[in-house]
Short mmCIF file of C-alpha atoms in Angstrom, two decimals:
data_model
loop_
_atom_site.label_atom_id
_atom_site.label_comp_id
_atom_site.label_asym_id
_atom_site.label_seq_id
_atom_site.Cartn_x
_atom_site.Cartn_y
_atom_site.Cartn_z
CA UNK G 29 -167.01 132.40 -84.77
CA UNK G 30 -165.72 129.20 -83.13
CA UNK G 31 -164.46 126.66 -85.65
CA UNK G 32 -165.72 123.09 -85.28
CA UNK G 33 -163.59 120.66 -87.31
CA UNK G 34 -164.89 117.34 -88.61
CA UNK G 35 -162.91 114.26 -89.58
CA UNK G 36 -165.73 113.34 -92.00
CA UNK G 37 -169.23 114.58 -92.81
CA UNK G 38 -171.87 114.47 -90.06
CA UNK G 39 -175.66 114.47 -90.21
CA UNK G 40 -177.25 117.68 -91.53
CA UNK G 41 -179.25 118.04 -88.30
CA UNK G 42 -176.00 118.15 -86.30
CA UNK G 43 -174.48 120.71 -88.64
CA UNK G 44 -177.60 122.88 -88.39
CA UNK G 45 -177.50 122.70 -84.60
CA UNK G 46 -173.94 124.02 -84.53
CA UNK G 47 -174.42 126.66 -87.21
CA UNK G 48 -177.59 127.97 -85.57
CA UNK G 49 -175.47 128.53 -82.45
CA UNK G 50 -172.99 130.63 -84.42
CA UNK G 51 -170.35 127.99 -85.10
CA UNK G 52 -168.39 127.40 -88.29
CA UNK G 53 -168.42 123.72 -89.25
CA UNK G 54 -165.71 122.62 -91.68
CA UNK G 55 -164.14 119.51 -93.13
CA UNK G 56 -160.37 119.25 -93.71
CA UNK G 57 -159.18 120.51 -97.09
CA UNK G 58 -158.09 117.68 -99.36
CA UNK G 59 -157.91 113.99 -98.56
CA UNK G 60 -154.52 113.60 -96.90
CA UNK G 61 -153.68 113.89 -93.19
CA UNK G 62 -152.10 117.30 -93.70
CA UNK G 63 -155.53 118.80 -94.21
CA UNK G 64 -156.66 117.46 -90.84
CA UNK G 65 -153.54 118.84 -89.15
CA UNK G 66 -154.15 122.23 -90.77
CA UNK G 67 -157.80 122.60 -89.76
CA UNK G 68 -157.24 121.29 -86.23
CA UNK G 69 -154.48 123.84 -85.68
CA UNK G 70 -157.22 126.49 -85.81
CA UNK G 71 -160.21 124.56 -84.48
CA UNK G 72 -161.95 125.07 -81.15
CA UNK G 73 -163.48 121.56 -81.13
CA UNK G 74 -163.17 118.38 -83.16
CA UNK G 75 -165.96 115.91 -83.93
CA UNK G 76 -164.48 112.49 -84.64
CA UNK G 77 -165.76 109.68 -86.81
CA UNK G 78 -162.42 108.39 -88.13
CA UNK G 79 -159.10 107.38 -86.48
CA UNK G 80 -156.85 110.27 -85.41
CA UNK G 81 -153.08 110.52 -85.89
CA UNK G 82 -151.45 110.06 -82.52
CA UNK G 83 -149.68 113.44 -82.58
CA UNK G 84 -152.68 115.43 -83.85
CA UNK G 85 -153.82 116.73 -80.46
CA UNK G 86 -150.32 117.98 -79.58
CA UNK G 87 -150.45 120.06 -82.75
CA UNK G 88 -153.91 121.51 -82.04
CA UNK G 89 -153.37 124.25 -79.41
CA UNK G 90 -156.85 125.80 -79.54
CA UNK G 91 -158.90 122.62 -79.12
CA UNK G 92 -161.20 122.60 -76.13
CA UNK G 93 -162.96 119.31 -76.85
CA UNK G 94 -162.66 116.10 -78.85
CA UNK G 95 -166.19 114.76 -79.32
CA UNK G 96 -166.56 111.20 -80.57
CA UNK G 97 -169.69 110.88 -82.69
CA UNK G 98 -170.22 107.32 -81.57
CA UNK G 99 -169.45 104.92 -78.75
CA UNK G 100 -165.99 103.39 -79.19
CA UNK G 101 -163.04 105.73 -78.75
CA UNK G 102 -160.10 103.33 -79.02
CA UNK G 103 -158.87 105.16 -82.14
CA UNK G 104 -158.59 108.47 -80.26
CA UNK G 105 -155.31 109.01 -78.35
CA UNK G 106 -157.10 109.57 -75.04
CA UNK G 107 -153.84 109.30 -73.10
CA UNK G 108 -152.40 112.24 -75.04
CA UNK G 109 -155.62 114.21 -74.57
CA UNK G 110 -155.48 113.56 -70.84
CA UNK G 111 -151.83 114.58 -70.64
CA UNK G 112 -152.60 117.98 -72.15
CA UNK G 113 -155.86 118.54 -70.26
CA UNK G 114 -158.19 118.01 -73.19
CA UNK G 115 -161.61 116.41 -72.51
CA UNK G 116 -162.83 113.61 -74.76
CA UNK G 117 -166.51 112.72 -74.97
CA UNK G 118 -168.49 109.92 -76.55
CA UNK G 119 -172.14 108.94 -76.99
CA UNK G 120 -172.73 105.72 -75.04
CA UNK G 121 -175.89 103.98 -76.13
CA UNK G 122 -176.39 106.19 -79.17
CA UNK G 123 -176.34 103.25 -81.57
CA UNK G 124 -177.42 100.53 -79.14
CA UNK G 125 -180.75 99.81 -80.84
CA UNK G 126 -179.14 99.56 -84.27
CA UNK G 127 -176.33 97.25 -83.11
CA UNK G 128 -178.67 95.07 -81.05
CA UNK G 129 -181.05 94.59 -83.97
CA UNK G 130 -178.06 93.76 -86.19
CA UNK G 131 -177.02 91.04 -83.72
CA UNK G 132 -180.53 89.58 -83.68
CA UNK G 133 -180.59 89.65 -87.49
CA UNK G 134 -177.29 87.74 -87.60
CA UNK G 135 -178.68 85.12 -85.23
CA UNK G 136 -181.81 84.71 -87.32
CA UNK G 137 -179.84 84.39 -90.56
CA UNK G 138 -177.53 81.68 -89.23
CA UNK G 139 -180.11 79.77 -87.16
CA UNK G 140 -182.51 79.44 -90.09
CA UNK G 141 -179.71 79.01 -92.67
CA UNK G 142 -181.25 81.76 -94.80
CA UNK G 143 -178.21 82.44 -96.96
CA UNK G 144 -177.68 78.75 -97.67
CA UNK G 145 -181.39 78.24 -98.43
CA UNK G 146 -181.42 81.17 -100.85
CA UNK G 147 -178.24 80.01 -102.62
CA UNK G 148 -179.43 76.40 -102.91
CA UNK G 149 -182.86 77.47 -104.14
CA UNK G 150 -181.34 79.64 -106.86
CA UNK G 151 -178.71 77.12 -108.03
CA UNK G 152 -180.24 73.69 -107.38
CA UNK G 153 -183.96 74.34 -107.26
CA UNK G 154 -186.92 73.95 -104.94
CA UNK G 155 -186.48 70.27 -104.05
CA UNK G 156 -182.82 70.59 -103.02
CA UNK G 157 -183.54 73.69 -100.95
CA UNK G 158 -186.54 72.29 -99.12
CA UNK G 159 -184.71 69.06 -98.27
CA UNK G 160 -182.40 71.08 -96.02
CA UNK G 161 -185.26 72.07 -93.70
CA UNK G 162 -183.82 69.96 -90.88
CA UNK G 163 -180.72 72.17 -90.66
CA UNK G 164 -182.72 75.08 -89.23
CA UNK G 165 -182.97 75.62 -85.49
CA UNK G 166 -185.22 77.75 -83.28
CA UNK G 167 -183.77 80.44 -81.06
CA UNK G 168 -186.27 79.73 -78.33
CA UNK G 169 -184.62 77.68 -75.61
CA UNK G 170 -181.10 78.31 -76.90
CA UNK G 171 -178.46 80.04 -74.79
CA UNK G 172 -176.86 83.36 -75.62
CA UNK G 173 -173.81 84.47 -73.66
CA UNK G 174 -173.04 88.19 -73.64
CA UNK G 175 -169.64 89.66 -72.78
CA UNK G 176 -170.30 93.32 -72.05
CA UNK G 177 -173.70 94.31 -70.71
CA UNK G 178 -173.63 97.97 -71.53
CA UNK G 179 -176.38 99.57 -73.58
CA UNK G 180 -175.90 97.19 -76.51
CA UNK G 181 -175.60 94.03 -74.44
CA UNK G 182 -178.63 94.92 -72.33
CA UNK G 183 -180.77 95.55 -75.40
CA UNK G 184 -179.73 92.25 -76.98
CA UNK G 185 -180.45 90.49 -73.68
CA UNK G 186 -183.93 92.01 -73.56
CA UNK G 187 -184.80 91.00 -77.12
CA UNK G 188 -183.26 87.54 -76.85
CA UNK G 189 -184.53 86.72 -73.38
CA UNK G 190 -187.93 88.34 -73.25
CA UNK G 191 -188.69 88.28 -76.97
CA UNK G 192 -187.35 84.91 -78.12
CA UNK G 193 -187.37 83.03 -74.84
CA UNK G 194 -183.64 82.39 -74.88
CA UNK G 195 -181.57 81.66 -71.81
CA UNK G 196 -179.25 84.62 -71.29
CA UNK G 197 -175.85 84.42 -69.60
CA UNK G 198 -173.92 87.63 -69.05
CA UNK G 199 -170.76 89.23 -67.76
CA UNK G 200 -170.05 92.93 -67.28
CA UNK G 201 -167.26 95.05 -65.88
CA UNK G 202 -167.65 96.52 -62.43
CA UNK G 203 -170.16 95.69 -59.74
CA UNK G 204 -173.37 96.89 -61.40
CA UNK G 205 -176.36 94.58 -61.16
CA UNK G 206 -177.36 92.52 -64.17
CA UNK G 207 -180.91 92.65 -65.54
CA UNK G 208 -183.27 90.23 -63.80
CA UNK G 209 -183.49 87.93 -66.82
CA UNK G 210 -179.68 87.63 -67.19
CA UNK G 211 -177.81 84.90 -65.33
CA UNK G 212 -174.29 85.91 -64.23
CA UNK G 213 -171.52 83.70 -65.61
CA UNK G 214 -167.73 83.70 -65.77
CA UNK G 215 -165.75 83.34 -68.99
CA UNK G 216 -165.47 79.55 -68.71
CA UNK G 217 -169.26 79.15 -68.57
CA UNK G 218 -169.92 81.76 -71.24
CA UNK G 219 -167.67 80.06 -73.78
CA UNK G 220 -168.66 76.50 -72.83
CA UNK G 221 -172.45 76.84 -72.51
CA UNK G 222 -173.46 79.43 -75.13
CA UNK G 223 -175.05 78.55 -78.45
CA UNK G 224 -174.38 82.16 -79.47
CA UNK G 225 -171.53 84.04 -77.81
CA UNK G 226 -171.78 87.82 -78.24
CA UNK G 227 -168.83 90.14 -77.73
CA UNK G 228 -170.10 93.68 -77.14
CA UNK G 229 -167.43 95.02 -74.78
CA UNK G 230 -165.00 97.93 -75.25
CA UNK G 231 -161.49 97.19 -76.49
CA UNK G 232 -159.12 97.73 -73.58
CA UNK G 233 -155.88 96.14 -72.47
CA UNK G 234 -157.99 93.79 -70.34
CA UNK G 235 -160.25 92.72 -73.23
CA UNK G 236 -157.63 92.51 -75.99
CA UNK G 237 -157.51 88.88 -77.09
CA UNK G 238 -160.32 87.99 -74.70
CA UNK G 239 -161.67 85.42 -77.17
CA UNK G 240 -158.43 83.44 -77.08
CA UNK G 241 -157.65 80.13 -78.77
CA UNK G 242 -158.04 78.36 -75.43
CA UNK G 243 -161.42 79.90 -74.65
CA UNK G 244 -162.86 79.46 -78.14
CA UNK G 245 -161.76 75.81 -78.09
CA UNK G 246 -164.23 75.30 -75.22
CA UNK G 247 -167.19 76.35 -77.36
CA UNK G 248 -169.84 73.88 -78.46
CA UNK G 249 -169.23 72.37 -81.91
CA UNK G 250 -172.37 74.08 -83.25
CA UNK G 251 -171.93 77.42 -81.40
CA UNK G 252 -171.52 80.76 -83.15
CA UNK G 253 -169.26 83.62 -82.10
CA UNK G 254 -170.64 87.12 -82.81
CA UNK G 255 -168.32 90.12 -82.52
CA UNK G 256 -169.66 93.69 -82.64
CA UNK G 257 -166.99 94.99 -80.24
CA UNK G 258 -163.59 95.49 -81.90
CA UNK G 259 -161.46 93.12 -83.93
CA UNK G 260 -158.75 93.05 -81.28
CA UNK G 261 -161.06 91.33 -78.80
CA UNK G 262 -160.74 88.10 -80.84
CA UNK G 263 -157.65 86.03 -81.62
CA UNK G 264 -158.42 86.12 -85.34
CA UNK G 265 -155.90 83.47 -86.53
CA UNK G 266 -157.17 81.08 -83.86
CA UNK G 267 -160.77 81.70 -84.94
CA UNK G 268 -159.86 80.97 -88.55
CA UNK G 269 -158.24 77.67 -87.55
CA UNK G 270 -161.36 76.64 -85.63
CA UNK G 271 -163.59 77.49 -88.58
CA UNK G 272 -161.48 75.57 -91.10
CA UNK G 273 -161.32 72.58 -88.75
CA UNK G 274 -165.09 72.68 -88.20
CA UNK G 275 -164.57 72.94 -84.43
CA UNK G 276 -167.35 75.53 -83.97
CA UNK G 277 -170.53 76.25 -85.86
CA UNK G 278 -169.40 79.58 -87.26
CA UNK G 279 -168.79 83.25 -86.61
CA UNK G 280 -170.41 86.56 -87.50
CA UNK G 281 -167.97 89.46 -87.52
CA UNK G 282 -168.87 93.11 -87.96
CA UNK G 283 -165.36 94.13 -86.85
CA UNK G 284 -161.93 92.83 -87.85
CA UNK G 285 -158.28 93.34 -86.96
CA UNK G 286 -157.65 95.00 -90.32
CA UNK G 287 -160.25 97.52 -91.48
CA UNK G 288 -160.85 97.57 -94.30
CA UNK G 289 -159.38 94.10 -94.86
CA UNK G 290 -157.20 93.49 -97.92
CA UNK G 291 -158.84 91.46 -100.66
CA UNK G 292 -156.47 88.56 -99.94
CA UNK G 293 -157.34 88.53 -96.23
CA UNK G 294 -157.91 84.90 -95.15
CA UNK G 295 -161.24 85.91 -93.60
CA UNK G 296 -162.76 85.91 -97.08
CA UNK G 297 -161.91 82.23 -97.56
CA UNK G 298 -163.14 81.00 -94.17
CA UNK G 299 -166.16 78.69 -94.05
CA UNK G 300 -169.26 79.50 -92.00
CA UNK G 301 -168.22 83.11 -91.55
CA UNK G 302 -170.71 85.96 -91.94
CA UNK G 303 -168.95 89.28 -92.56
CA UNK G 304 -170.29 92.83 -92.49
CA UNK G 305 -168.19 96.01 -92.94
CA UNK G 306 -168.38 97.52 -89.41
CA UNK G 307 -171.84 98.87 -90.04
CA UNK G 308 -173.87 97.27 -87.21
CA UNK G 309 -174.44 100.67 -85.63
CA UNK G 310 -174.98 102.55 -88.88
CA UNK G 311 -178.57 103.29 -89.74
CA UNK G 312 -179.71 106.78 -90.73
CA UNK G 313 -181.52 107.10 -87.40
CA UNK G 314 -178.56 106.02 -85.25
CA UNK G 315 -176.04 108.14 -87.18
CA UNK G 316 -178.19 111.24 -86.78
CA UNK G 317 -178.75 110.46 -83.10
CA UNK G 318 -175.05 110.08 -82.31
CA UNK G 319 -174.00 113.06 -84.45
CA UNK G 320 -176.53 115.38 -82.82
CA UNK G 321 -175.47 114.18 -79.36
CA UNK G 322 -171.81 114.92 -80.20
CA UNK G 323 -172.78 118.39 -81.43
CA UNK G 324 -174.68 119.01 -78.19
CA UNK G 325 -171.53 118.16 -76.23
CA UNK G 326 -169.61 120.72 -78.29
CA UNK G 327 -172.21 123.37 -77.53
CA UNK G 328 -172.01 122.65 -73.81
CA UNK G 329 -168.25 123.13 -73.79
CA UNK G 330 -168.48 126.29 -75.90
CA UNK G 331 -170.89 127.66 -73.26
CA UNK G 332 -168.42 126.77 -70.50
CA UNK G 333 -170.52 123.86 -69.24
CA UNK G 334 -169.36 120.37 -68.43
CA UNK G 335 -170.29 117.80 -71.11
CA UNK G 336 -172.45 114.84 -70.16
CA UNK G 337 -170.18 111.93 -71.12
CA UNK G 338 -166.51 112.66 -70.47
CA UNK G 339 -164.37 109.54 -70.96
CA UNK G 340 -161.36 111.10 -69.18
CA UNK G 341 -163.07 113.00 -66.34
CA UNK G 342 -159.80 113.46 -64.45
CA UNK G 343 -158.84 116.28 -66.83
CA UNK G 344 -161.93 118.37 -66.26
CA UNK G 345 -160.65 120.59 -63.45
CA UNK G 346 -157.64 121.52 -65.57
CA UNK G 347 -159.16 121.34 -69.02
CA UNK G 348 -158.31 123.94 -71.60
CA UNK G 349 -161.90 125.20 -71.58
CA UNK G 350 -161.40 126.54 -68.05
CA UNK G 351 -158.93 129.13 -69.29
CA UNK G 352 -160.87 129.94 -72.44
#
């Protein structure tokens, strides 16, 4: 029976799919990294939900596939996988609805000052809370700039533009056409003209530090930066300086440079900063959807078929599966 290793538990529906196909599905023994090394030394495929040690794949001679149960794969050593002919897959768009709705929720919370209204109501009473009504703004007519118009960015653009009547500016990699309701814009315009600037792009060498001190300094004084990409896309110290100086309206971060952040991380002391623990894409529906899709990729490779979403397609002709 082929052994499918997991870095952490996956949805029961995904486990059932693999077991019904005659696979053994197992978690590493114990909590330390040695358990992961031990199980991967015998595994035929690995489903990933947590960061991998850089040398793990070199110590896993039987692996035929590394399947990311999610979208981002920056914590998988894809270069090492490519060097040894090991395909890596992901599930693009699997959590797009969940992340997009999270982004819209963040915009609604900050535009209507819901947290502040709740806190003032509880501590100072009805009169003090209702007197702050003039701090709320409508999303209709505001501008959202989106860096990264993949599945997540497109869904946000659709909700914001067609649902709320917002002006949508966008930038994407490559030459693909933008949706009809999205106006193309370069970085200078995105940072300067947006009331909400959304980062939903992959973390690559090109996007690392994309939200630099210089670019963020061009933002409107009441604009909000929203990051659901990766922490490394933002110059975090520069963002903190801007927040403490009141140079921008605020920021909503679902991702950070340090995850989980230490309790003394300066993020926790920053004003006008809405923090969530990297859970924008985590609803029961989206987790099951991405886990099942990863399991389906494993089954394809075990049958000798090419998976649907290979992030390093150059290895396929020489992948380990071909000799299996």
